[in-house]
Amino acid sequence: GLSSAAALSRRPASTGAVLRSAVPLPPAFQVPLPLPPVLSGAEIEIVQREVTAEILPGVPTRLWTYGGTFPGPTIESRRGHAVTVAHRNELPVPTVVHLHGGRTPAESDGYPTDLVLPAGWGHAGHGMHDPRAVTSEVTRSYTFPLDQRATMLWYHDHRMDFTAPAIWRGLAGMHIVRDASEESLELPSGVRELPLMIADRAFAADGSLAYPSIDTTLQMHPGVQEPYIAGVLGDVILVNGAPWPVHEVDGARYRLRILNASNARHYDLEAVLDDGRRLDLVQIGADQGLLRAPVIHRNLPIAPAERYDVILDFGQVPVGSRVRIVNRMGSGRARDVMAFSVVRKAADGSRIPEVLSDDLPVWQQSEALRVRDFSFRAGRMGNGHGWLIGGQPFAPDRTDVTTRLGDVEIWRLVADVHHPVHLHLVGFQVLSRGGRAPLPHDAGLKDTVSLRPGESVEIITRFDGYRGRYLFHCHNAEHEDMGMMANLEIT
Ligand code: C2O
Ligand code: CU
């Protein structure tokens, strides 16, 4: 393979070359938008299993799934009503489930070495043993108190060193938390509220999902280092698991709950009519729930793992119009995301209130007990290339940050290339970006913030909720697997 010196001598790219699919791709805006099945209740069971699905018309694709679908079922819960999700692992590999954005006790937060073993490994003579798996089982119950603001979370695999390929193969689903105060707002709801998981993929000649092959020690095979190191990009854009889908809508407001579940791809979304006119994207919520007041965007950048809660008003365009959601940063076919076709006039009883929420926590800089600095940069890891936080790759047994329950802190994050930085357990506010005021899309309470190349971002949060061992990391999934993760101990 390439020597690490060669890999390190080039300035690392933010994202790699796009993997090219080796099967015919369908035209855009033909496949209907799927909506994942919905699960609710205090006790939920999900079987993680392999299925064959037809993502591209006529092409069978093997997937790893939560419950047989990609995305997995959308879990709907209410604030303060705990949910226990029992995950049984019928996949060929160990898994770990993390509820991204959940305010979850550490034992249910899905620590990367806290494995759910494959049910198939129990058989004598299989010969596969993972030394880290001593306390693990084939079914694992995770309890989520969900004592937190209403918002859309997501759940995904989080196994150490293997999160990226597991998410790529299909282990991701959405989880919506609702509450009464949000319901009193008369936002668009029912069929006019759409969870939208955007994720890029590439397909090999046999229909499987193409992914650069790596061996279990993370040694790259010749020729695949570069895309893997930078982060894996595909040439097919899926929304809710369908390629460039189309959805028929009423001429009315819709609430779009957008998640970027891509491993490494950033998008800059716009809503465009066929005549080129752009519609406003009215942001009402961020990763961790409603904003105080709506923010109007012409385009909306979204990094991996970020969510935006957006109102799009199809009542302002004639029936028969098509509204395309496009990625301004994308080239070729990766420019298109999905489309809406406005098929009928309709009454619209929804509204966008001027004040959406009055329970947003606001922390003052004067409350901060300490300021910490973290660099997110490429560097050497073992004999190869790694992505490091503060000069170090992830080590499960090293505590990187210790803080006390209830302390307010300011973190200054600085990046070499694009790194979407995520903190487990807490939401935070962006205080500044590049030494200036935050950007409009930094508004509200976030759990993932997009660091741009060379940029420094300051965030503020209170470490409250639970004591225990949590994580913070880059959410470019390949960067995360290549070391860009650290332990946060709350005592
Ligand atoms: Cu979305 Cu630590 O993860
Ligand atoms: Cu990164």
Coordinates of C-alpha atoms and ligand atoms in Angstrom, one line a residue:
G1 CA 0.0 0.0 0.0
L2 CA 0.9 3.7 0.0
S3 CA 3.4 4.6 2.7
S4 CA 2.0 6.7 5.5
A5 CA 4.6 9.4 4.6
A6 CA 3.1 9.6 1.1
A7 CA -0.4 9.8 2.5
L8 CA 0.6 12.5 5.0
S9 CA 2.6 14.6 2.6
R10 CA -0.5 15.6 0.7
R11 CA -2.8 18.1 2.3
P12 CA -5.8 15.9 3.2
A13 CA -8.9 16.6 1.3
S14 CA -12.1 17.3 3.0
T15 CA -13.8 14.6 1.1
G16 CA -12.5 12.1 -1.3
A17 CA -13.2 11.1 -4.9
V18 CA -16.7 9.9 -5.6
L19 CA -17.2 6.2 -5.9
R20 CA -18.8 5.4 -9.3
S21 CA -21.7 3.0 -9.4
A22 CA -21.2 0.0 -11.8
V23 CA -24.9 -0.6 -12.5
P24 CA -27.4 1.5 -14.6
L25 CA -28.9 4.3 -12.6
P26 CA -32.5 5.4 -12.9
P27 CA -33.5 8.9 -14.0
A28 CA -34.1 11.4 -11.2
F29 CA -37.6 12.1 -9.8
Q30 CA -39.3 8.8 -10.9
V31 CA -39.1 6.6 -7.8
P32 CA -41.7 7.5 -5.2
L33 CA -40.4 8.7 -1.8
P34 CA -40.7 5.9 0.8
L35 CA -41.7 6.6 4.3
P36 CA -40.2 4.3 6.9
P37 CA -42.6 2.3 9.1
V38 CA -43.4 4.0 12.4
L39 CA -42.9 2.3 15.8
S40 CA -44.1 3.8 19.1
G41 CA -44.7 2.7 22.7
A42 CA -42.7 2.1 25.8
E43 CA -41.2 -1.1 24.6
I44 CA -39.9 -1.7 21.1
E45 CA -38.1 -4.6 19.6
I46 CA -35.8 -4.4 16.6
V47 CA -34.1 -7.3 14.9
Q48 CA -31.0 -6.3 13.1
R49 CA -30.8 -8.4 10.1
E50 CA -29.6 -8.8 6.5
V51 CA -32.1 -8.4 3.8
T52 CA -32.1 -8.0 0.0
A53 CA -33.9 -4.9 -1.1
E54 CA -34.5 -3.2 -4.5
I55 CA -33.1 0.3 -4.0
L56 CA -32.4 0.8 -7.7
P57 CA -35.2 -0.5 -9.8
G58 CA -34.4 -4.0 -10.9
V59 CA -31.2 -4.2 -8.9
P60 CA -31.1 -6.4 -5.8
T61 CA -28.9 -5.0 -3.0
R62 CA -27.9 -6.7 0.2
L63 CA -28.4 -4.4 3.2
W64 CA -27.8 -4.6 6.9
T65 CA -31.0 -3.3 8.5
Y66 CA -32.8 -2.3 11.6
G67 CA -36.0 -4.4 11.3
G68 CA -35.7 -5.2 7.6
T69 CA -35.9 -1.7 6.1
F70 CA -33.5 1.1 5.2
P71 CA -33.9 3.5 6.8
G72 CA -34.9 1.5 9.9
P73 CA -38.3 2.2 11.5
T74 CA -39.0 5.8 12.6
I75 CA -39.5 5.7 16.3
E76 CA -42.0 8.2 17.6
S77 CA -41.9 9.1 21.3
R78 CA -43.1 11.7 23.7
R79 CA -40.9 13.9 25.8
G80 CA -40.3 12.4 29.3
H81 CA -41.8 9.1 28.3
A82 CA -39.0 6.5 28.5
V83 CA -38.6 4.0 25.7
T84 CA -36.8 0.7 25.9
V85 CA -35.6 -0.6 22.6
A86 CA -34.4 -4.2 22.6
H87 CA -32.0 -4.8 19.7
R88 CA -31.4 -8.4 18.7
N89 CA -28.3 -8.8 16.4
E90 CA -28.8 -11.3 13.6
L91 CA -26.1 -9.7 11.5
P92 CA -22.8 -11.3 10.8
V93 CA -20.9 -8.7 12.9
P94 CA -21.1 -7.2 16.4
T95 CA -23.0 -3.9 16.6
V96 CA -23.5 -1.0 18.9
V97 CA -26.6 1.2 18.9
H98 CA -26.3 4.9 19.6
L99 CA -29.3 7.3 19.8
H100 CA -27.7 10.5 18.3
G101 CA -28.8 13.6 20.2
G102 CA -30.4 11.5 22.9
R103 CA -30.0 12.6 26.5
T104 CA -29.2 9.1 27.5
P105 CA -27.6 7.5 30.6
A106 CA -24.1 6.3 29.7
E107 CA -25.0 2.6 30.0
S108 CA -27.5 3.0 27.1
D109 CA -25.5 5.5 25.1
G110 CA -23.8 2.9 22.9
Y111 CA -20.2 3.1 23.9
P112 CA -18.1 1.9 20.9
T113 CA -16.8 -1.2 22.7
D114 CA -20.1 -2.1 24.3
L115 CA -21.1 -4.7 21.8
V116 CA -24.3 -6.6 20.9
L117 CA -22.9 -9.9 19.6
P118 CA -24.2 -11.7 16.5
A119 CA -26.7 -14.4 17.4
G120 CA -24.9 -16.6 14.9
W121 CA -21.7 -16.5 16.9
G122 CA -23.1 -18.8 19.6
H123 CA -22.6 -21.9 17.5
A124 CA -19.8 -24.2 18.4
G125 CA -16.9 -24.3 16.0
H126 CA -17.6 -20.8 14.5
G127 CA -14.2 -19.7 15.9
M128 CA -14.9 -16.0 16.0
H129 CA -14.2 -14.4 19.3
D130 CA -13.8 -10.7 20.1
P131 CA -11.9 -10.1 23.3
R132 CA -13.8 -6.9 23.9
A133 CA -17.1 -8.7 23.9
V134 CA -16.9 -10.4 27.3
T135 CA -19.9 -8.6 28.8
S136 CA -22.0 -8.6 25.6
E137 CA -25.1 -10.4 24.6
V138 CA -27.0 -11.1 21.4
T139 CA -30.0 -9.0 22.6
R140 CA -29.5 -5.8 24.3
S141 CA -32.0 -3.4 25.8
Y142 CA -31.3 0.3 25.6
T143 CA -33.4 2.6 27.7
F144 CA -33.9 6.2 26.6
P145 CA -35.5 8.5 29.1
L146 CA -36.1 11.1 26.4
D147 CA -36.4 13.8 29.0
Q148 CA -35.4 16.5 26.5
R149 CA -36.8 19.0 24.0
A150 CA -39.0 17.7 21.2
T151 CA -36.8 17.1 18.1
M152 CA -35.8 14.6 15.5
L153 CA -33.0 12.3 16.7
W154 CA -31.5 9.4 14.8
Y155 CA -30.1 6.1 15.7
H156 CA -27.1 4.4 14.1
D157 CA -24.3 1.9 14.6
H158 CA -21.3 3.1 16.6
R159 CA -18.9 0.1 16.8
M160 CA -15.3 1.1 17.3
D161 CA -13.4 1.3 14.0
F162 CA -16.4 0.0 12.0
T163 CA -19.1 2.7 12.3
A164 CA -18.7 4.0 8.8
P165 CA -19.1 0.7 6.9
A166 CA -22.0 -0.3 9.1
I167 CA -24.0 2.9 8.5
W168 CA -23.1 2.7 4.8
R169 CA -24.7 -0.8 4.7
G170 CA -27.9 0.5 6.2
L171 CA -27.8 0.7 10.0
A172 CA -29.5 4.1 10.5
G173 CA -33.0 5.2 11.4
M174 CA -34.9 8.2 12.7
H175 CA -36.4 8.9 16.1
I176 CA -38.9 11.7 16.6
V177 CA -39.6 13.1 20.1
R178 CA -42.8 15.1 20.4
D179 CA -44.3 17.3 23.1
A180 CA -47.5 19.2 23.8
S181 CA -46.0 22.7 23.5
E182 CA -44.9 22.0 20.0
E183 CA -48.2 20.4 19.1
S184 CA -50.0 23.6 20.2
L185 CA -48.2 25.6 17.5
E186 CA -50.3 24.3 14.5
L187 CA -47.2 23.4 12.5
P188 CA -47.9 21.2 9.4
S189 CA -48.5 17.7 10.6
G190 CA -49.8 14.3 9.6
V191 CA -49.1 13.6 5.9
R192 CA -47.7 17.2 5.7
E193 CA -44.8 16.3 8.0
L194 CA -42.0 14.3 6.3
P195 CA -38.9 12.8 7.9
L196 CA -36.2 12.9 5.1
M197 CA -33.0 11.0 5.6
I198 CA -30.5 12.0 2.9
A199 CA -27.6 9.6 2.3
D200 CA -25.3 9.0 -0.7
R201 CA -24.3 5.5 -1.8
A202 CA -22.5 3.8 -4.7
F203 CA -23.4 0.4 -6.1
A204 CA -21.1 -2.4 -7.3
A205 CA -21.7 -4.4 -10.5
D206 CA -23.4 -7.2 -8.4
G207 CA -25.8 -4.7 -6.9
S208 CA -24.1 -4.6 -3.5
L209 CA -23.2 -1.3 -1.9
A210 CA -19.7 -0.4 -3.0
Y211 CA -17.3 0.5 -0.2
P212 CA -13.5 0.7 -0.1
S213 CA -12.3 -2.6 1.4
I214 CA -10.3 -2.4 4.5
D215 CA -9.1 -5.2 6.7
T216 CA -9.8 -5.5 10.4
T217 CA -6.7 -3.6 11.4
L218 CA -7.7 -0.7 9.3
Q219 CA -4.8 -1.3 6.9
M220 CA -6.0 0.1 3.6
H221 CA -5.6 -1.9 0.4
P222 CA -3.6 -0.3 -2.4
G223 CA -5.7 2.2 -4.3
V224 CA -8.5 2.6 -1.8
Q225 CA -6.6 4.7 0.8
E226 CA -7.5 8.0 -0.5
P227 CA -11.3 7.8 -0.7
Y228 CA -11.4 6.1 2.6
I229 CA -9.1 8.6 4.4
A230 CA -11.0 11.6 3.1
G231 CA -14.5 10.1 3.7
V232 CA -16.5 7.9 1.4
L233 CA -18.8 9.6 -1.2
G234 CA -21.3 7.8 -3.5
D235 CA -22.7 9.0 -6.8
V236 CA -26.3 8.1 -5.9
I237 CA -28.3 10.3 -3.6
L238 CA -30.9 8.4 -1.6
V239 CA -33.7 10.0 0.4
N240 CA -35.4 7.6 2.8
G241 CA -33.5 4.8 0.9
A242 CA -34.8 5.7 -2.6
P243 CA -32.7 7.2 -5.4
W244 CA -33.6 10.8 -6.2
P245 CA -37.2 10.2 -5.3
V246 CA -40.3 12.3 -6.0
H247 CA -43.2 13.0 -3.7
E248 CA -46.7 14.3 -4.6
V249 CA -47.8 17.1 -2.4
D250 CA -50.8 19.4 -1.8
G251 CA -50.4 23.1 -2.5
A252 CA -49.8 23.8 1.2
R253 CA -47.1 24.1 3.8
Y254 CA -45.0 21.0 4.6
R255 CA -42.7 20.4 7.5
L256 CA -39.5 18.7 6.3
R257 CA -37.4 17.1 9.0
I258 CA -34.1 16.8 7.2
L259 CA -31.3 14.6 8.3
N260 CA -27.9 14.3 6.6
A261 CA -27.1 10.6 7.3
S262 CA -24.3 10.5 4.7
N263 CA -20.9 9.2 5.9
A264 CA -19.0 12.2 4.5
R265 CA -21.0 14.2 2.0
H266 CA -22.0 17.8 2.8
Y267 CA -25.0 19.4 1.0
D268 CA -26.0 22.9 0.5
L269 CA -29.8 22.5 -0.1
E270 CA -32.0 24.8 -2.2
A271 CA -35.7 24.4 -3.3
V272 CA -35.8 25.3 -7.0
L273 CA -38.8 25.6 -9.4
D274 CA -38.3 24.5 -13.0
D275 CA -38.2 28.1 -14.1
G276 CA -35.2 28.6 -11.8
R277 CA -37.0 30.5 -9.0
R278 CA -35.9 29.5 -5.5
L279 CA -38.4 29.1 -2.6
D280 CA -37.6 30.1 0.9
L281 CA -36.6 27.4 3.3
V282 CA -38.1 28.5 6.6
Q283 CA -36.0 26.9 9.4
I284 CA -38.0 26.3 12.6
G285 CA -35.7 23.9 14.3
A286 CA -32.1 22.7 14.7
D287 CA -30.6 19.4 15.9
Q288 CA -32.0 19.8 19.4
G289 CA -35.5 21.2 18.8
L290 CA -37.3 24.4 17.9
L291 CA -35.6 27.7 17.4
R292 CA -36.9 30.7 19.3
A293 CA -38.1 32.3 16.1
P294 CA -38.0 31.1 12.4
V295 CA -35.0 31.8 10.3
I296 CA -35.5 32.2 6.5
H297 CA -32.8 30.7 4.3
R298 CA -32.3 30.7 0.5
N299 CA -29.9 27.8 0.8
L300 CA -29.2 25.5 3.8
P301 CA -25.8 23.9 4.3
I302 CA -26.1 20.6 6.1
A303 CA -23.1 18.5 7.3
P304 CA -23.2 14.8 8.2
A305 CA -25.4 14.1 11.2
E306 CA -27.0 17.6 11.3
R307 CA -30.8 18.0 11.2
Y308 CA -32.8 20.9 10.1
D309 CA -36.5 21.3 10.7
V310 CA -37.8 23.3 7.8
I311 CA -41.2 24.6 6.4
L312 CA -41.6 24.7 2.7
D313 CA -44.8 26.3 1.3
F314 CA -46.1 24.6 -1.8
G315 CA -49.1 26.9 -1.6
Q316 CA -47.1 29.7 -3.2
V317 CA -46.6 27.8 -6.5
P318 CA -49.2 26.8 -9.2
V319 CA -50.6 23.3 -9.2
G320 CA -48.6 21.3 -11.6
S321 CA -45.3 22.8 -10.5
R322 CA -42.3 20.7 -9.7
V323 CA -40.0 21.8 -6.8
R324 CA -36.6 20.2 -6.9
I325 CA -34.4 20.0 -3.9
V326 CA -30.9 20.4 -5.2
N327 CA -27.4 20.4 -3.6
R328 CA -25.6 23.5 -4.8
M329 CA -22.3 21.9 -3.9
G330 CA -22.9 18.7 -5.8
S331 CA -21.7 18.0 -9.3
G332 CA -23.1 15.8 -11.9
R333 CA -26.0 13.6 -10.7
A334 CA -25.1 14.3 -7.1
R335 CA -26.6 17.8 -7.7
D336 CA -30.1 16.4 -7.6
V337 CA -31.6 15.3 -4.3
M338 CA -35.4 14.8 -4.7
A339 CA -38.4 16.6 -6.1
F340 CA -41.9 17.4 -5.0
S341 CA -44.8 17.6 -7.4
V342 CA -47.6 19.9 -6.5
V343 CA -50.7 18.0 -7.6
R344 CA -53.7 19.7 -6.0
K345 CA -55.0 22.8 -4.4
A346 CA -55.7 22.4 -0.7
A347 CA -56.9 24.2 2.4
D348 CA -54.0 24.9 4.8
G349 CA -54.8 25.4 8.5
S350 CA -51.1 25.4 9.5
R351 CA -49.1 28.5 10.5
I352 CA -45.5 29.5 11.3
P353 CA -45.7 31.3 14.6
E354 CA -43.4 34.3 15.2
V355 CA -42.3 32.8 18.5
L356 CA -41.7 29.0 18.3
S357 CA -40.3 28.2 21.6
D358 CA -39.5 29.9 24.9
D359 CA -37.6 27.1 26.6
L360 CA -34.3 27.4 24.8
P361 CA -31.5 27.2 27.3
V362 CA -29.2 30.3 27.0
W363 CA -25.8 30.1 28.7
Q364 CA -23.8 33.3 29.3
Q365 CA -20.1 33.4 28.6
S366 CA -19.6 34.7 32.2
E367 CA -21.1 31.4 33.5
A368 CA -18.4 29.3 31.9
L369 CA -16.0 27.7 34.4
R370 CA -13.4 26.9 31.8
V371 CA -12.4 27.2 28.2
R372 CA -11.0 24.2 26.4
D373 CA -9.3 24.1 23.0
F374 CA -9.4 21.1 20.6
S375 CA -7.8 20.8 17.2
F376 CA -9.3 18.4 14.7
R377 CA -6.5 17.6 12.3
A378 CA -4.9 14.8 10.3
G379 CA -1.8 13.1 11.7
R380 CA 0.0 9.9 12.2
M381 CA -1.8 7.0 13.8
G382 CA 0.2 3.8 14.3
N383 CA 2.0 3.3 11.0
G384 CA -0.6 5.0 8.9
H385 CA -2.8 8.0 8.5
G386 CA -5.2 9.1 11.2
W387 CA -7.6 11.8 12.1
L388 CA -6.7 13.2 15.6
I389 CA -8.3 15.4 18.3
G390 CA -5.7 17.4 20.1
G391 CA -3.0 15.3 18.4
Q392 CA -4.3 12.0 19.6
P393 CA -6.3 9.2 18.1
F394 CA -9.1 7.6 20.0
A395 CA -8.2 5.2 22.8
P396 CA -11.1 3.7 24.7
D397 CA -9.2 3.5 28.0
R398 CA -7.9 7.1 28.1
T399 CA -10.0 9.9 29.6
D400 CA -9.5 13.0 27.5
V401 CA -11.8 15.4 29.3
T402 CA -13.2 15.3 32.8
T403 CA -15.9 17.8 33.8
R404 CA -18.3 18.0 36.6
L405 CA -22.1 17.5 36.3
G406 CA -23.6 20.9 35.9
D407 CA -20.6 22.8 34.8
V408 CA -20.8 25.3 31.9
E409 CA -17.8 25.3 29.5
I410 CA -16.7 27.0 26.3
W411 CA -15.0 24.8 23.8
R412 CA -12.9 26.2 21.0
L413 CA -12.7 23.8 18.1
V414 CA -10.4 24.3 15.2
A415 CA -10.2 22.2 12.0
D416 CA -7.8 21.5 9.1
V417 CA -10.5 20.3 6.7
H418 CA -14.2 20.0 7.1
H419 CA -15.1 18.2 10.3
P420 CA -18.7 18.0 11.6
V421 CA -18.1 17.8 15.4
H422 CA -20.7 16.0 17.6
L423 CA -20.9 15.9 21.4
H424 CA -22.9 13.1 23.0
L425 CA -25.4 13.8 25.8
V426 CA -25.6 17.6 25.5
G427 CA -26.9 20.3 23.2
F428 CA -24.8 23.4 22.7
Q429 CA -25.0 26.9 21.2
V430 CA -22.6 28.2 18.7
L431 CA -21.0 31.4 20.1
S432 CA -18.8 32.3 17.2
R433 CA -17.5 31.1 13.9
G434 CA -14.1 32.3 12.5
G435 CA -14.0 35.0 15.2
R436 CA -17.3 36.5 14.0
A437 CA -20.9 36.0 14.8
P438 CA -22.4 32.6 14.1
L439 CA -24.0 32.0 10.7
P440 CA -27.8 32.0 10.3
H441 CA -27.9 28.2 10.1
D442 CA -25.9 28.0 13.5
A443 CA -29.1 29.2 15.3
G444 CA -30.7 27.2 18.1
L445 CA -29.6 24.3 20.1
K446 CA -27.3 22.0 18.2
D447 CA -25.5 18.7 18.8
T448 CA -23.3 18.7 15.7
V449 CA -21.5 21.7 14.3
S450 CA -19.8 21.9 11.0
L451 CA -16.2 23.1 11.2
R452 CA -15.0 24.5 7.9
P453 CA -11.4 24.2 6.7
G454 CA -9.1 26.4 8.8
E455 CA -12.0 27.7 10.8
S456 CA -12.3 28.0 14.5
V457 CA -15.7 27.7 16.2
E458 CA -16.6 28.4 19.8
I459 CA -19.5 26.5 21.4
I460 CA -21.0 26.8 24.9
T461 CA -22.9 24.2 26.9
R462 CA -23.8 22.9 30.4
F463 CA -22.8 19.3 31.0
D464 CA -25.9 18.2 32.7
G465 CA -28.1 15.2 32.6
Y466 CA -26.1 12.2 33.7
R467 CA -22.7 11.3 35.0
G468 CA -20.5 8.8 33.2
R469 CA -18.4 8.2 30.1
Y470 CA -19.5 9.9 26.9
L471 CA -17.9 10.7 23.6
F472 CA -17.2 13.6 21.3
H473 CA -16.0 13.1 17.7
C474 CA -16.0 14.0 14.1
H475 CA -19.2 12.8 12.4
N476 CA -17.5 12.2 9.1
A477 CA -17.9 8.5 9.7
E478 CA -14.6 7.5 8.1
H479 CA -12.7 10.2 10.2
E480 CA -14.4 8.8 13.3
D481 CA -13.3 5.3 12.5
M482 CA -9.8 6.6 11.8
G483 CA -9.3 8.0 15.3
M484 CA -11.2 11.3 15.4
M485 CA -13.0 10.6 18.7
A486 CA -12.4 11.3 22.4
N487 CA -13.7 10.4 25.8
L488 CA -15.6 12.8 28.0
E489 CA -16.1 11.9 31.6
I490 CA -18.8 13.6 33.6
T491 CA -18.3 13.2 37.3
Ligands
C2O1 CU1 -24.3 10.2 15.5 CU2 -21.4 9.4 18.3 O1 -22.8 9.8 16.9
CU2 CU -13.7 14.8 10.3

